[in-house]
Coordinates of C-alpha atoms in Angstrom, one line a residue:
M26 CA 10.4 286.4 241.3
P27 CA 7.5 286.8 239.0
H28 CA 8.0 285.0 235.8
S29 CA 5.6 286.4 233.2
P30 CA 5.8 290.1 232.0
A31 CA 2.5 290.8 233.3
E32 CA 3.1 289.4 236.7
K33 CA 6.4 291.4 236.9
K34 CA 4.4 294.6 235.8
R35 CA 1.8 294.1 238.5
V36 CA 4.6 293.4 241.2
L37 CA 6.4 296.5 240.2
A38 CA 3.1 298.6 240.5
R39 CA 2.7 297.4 243.8
V40 CA 6.2 298.1 245.0
R41 CA 5.6 301.8 243.5
R42 CA 2.4 302.1 245.5
V43 CA 4.3 301.0 248.7
R44 CA 7.1 303.4 248.1
G45 CA 4.5 306.2 247.5
Q46 CA 2.9 305.4 250.8
L47 CA 6.3 305.4 252.6
D48 CA 7.0 308.8 251.1
A49 CA 3.7 310.0 252.4
L50 CA 4.5 308.8 255.9
E51 CA 7.8 310.4 255.8
T52 CA 6.1 313.6 254.9
A53 CA 3.6 313.4 257.6
L54 CA 6.3 312.6 260.2
T55 CA 8.5 315.5 259.0
E56 CA 5.5 317.8 259.3
G57 CA 4.6 316.5 262.8
A58 CA 1.1 314.9 261.9
D59 CA -1.0 313.6 264.7
C60 CA -0.4 310.1 265.9
G61 CA -3.7 308.7 264.7
P62 CA -3.2 309.4 261.0
V63 CA 0.3 308.3 261.2
L64 CA -0.5 304.9 262.9
Q65 CA -3.3 304.5 260.2
Q66 CA -0.7 305.0 257.6
I67 CA 1.8 302.5 259.0
A68 CA -1.1 300.1 259.2
A69 CA -1.9 300.5 255.5
I70 CA 1.9 300.2 254.5
R71 CA 2.1 296.9 256.4
G72 CA -1.2 295.6 254.7
A73 CA 0.3 296.7 251.2
V74 CA 3.6 294.8 252.0
N75 CA 1.8 291.8 253.3
G76 CA -0.3 291.8 250.0
L77 CA 2.8 292.2 248.0
M78 CA 4.3 289.1 249.7
A79 CA 1.2 287.1 249.3
G80 CA 1.1 288.0 245.6
V81 CA 4.8 287.0 245.0
L82 CA 4.4 283.7 247.1
E83 CA 1.1 282.8 245.2
S84 CA 3.0 283.3 241.9
H85 CA 5.7 281.3 243.1
L86 CA 3.5 278.4 244.4
R87 CA 1.5 278.4 241.1
E88 CA 4.8 278.4 238.9
Q89 CA 6.3 275.5 241.0
F90 CA 3.4 273.3 241.8
I91 CA 0.7 273.8 239.3
S92 CA 2.8 274.6 236.2
G93 CA 5.2 271.9 237.1
S94 CA 2.5 269.3 237.7
E95 CA 2.4 266.6 235.3
D96 CA -0.9 265.2 236.2
G97 CA -2.7 268.5 236.5
S98 CA -5.5 266.8 238.5
A99 CA -8.4 268.7 240.0
E100 CA -7.3 267.8 243.5
H101 CA -3.9 268.9 243.0
D102 CA -5.1 272.3 241.8
A103 CA -7.5 272.3 244.7
A104 CA -4.8 271.7 247.3
I105 CA -2.9 274.6 245.7
E106 CA -5.7 276.9 245.9
E107 CA -6.2 275.9 249.6
V108 CA -2.4 276.8 250.3
V109 CA -3.0 280.1 248.6
T110 CA -6.1 281.0 250.6
L111 CA -4.5 280.0 253.8
V112 CA -1.2 282.2 253.1
R113 CA -3.5 285.3 252.2
T114 CA -5.6 284.8 255.3
Y115 CA -2.4 284.6 257.2
L116 CA -0.9 287.6 255.7
K117 CA -4.2 289.9 256.3

């Protein structure tokens, strides 16, 4: 869960955008839209959800490992950045 008010606001905004995309998909399906645009919308929704997950996971990692770090070393920060980059790449 996002810990700062700014982070929470950003995550909720992403959730609302995903909800809007889902509503648009439902409308397209109800109206009998062609398969191509429907598949494109589904792919966009998947990307948005993956982005949401990556953002929340990044926030969690930073909160747990960077903020909780007593040494605050550059190597420690670099290792966390590497994990965050890896997770973002995987979720694309």
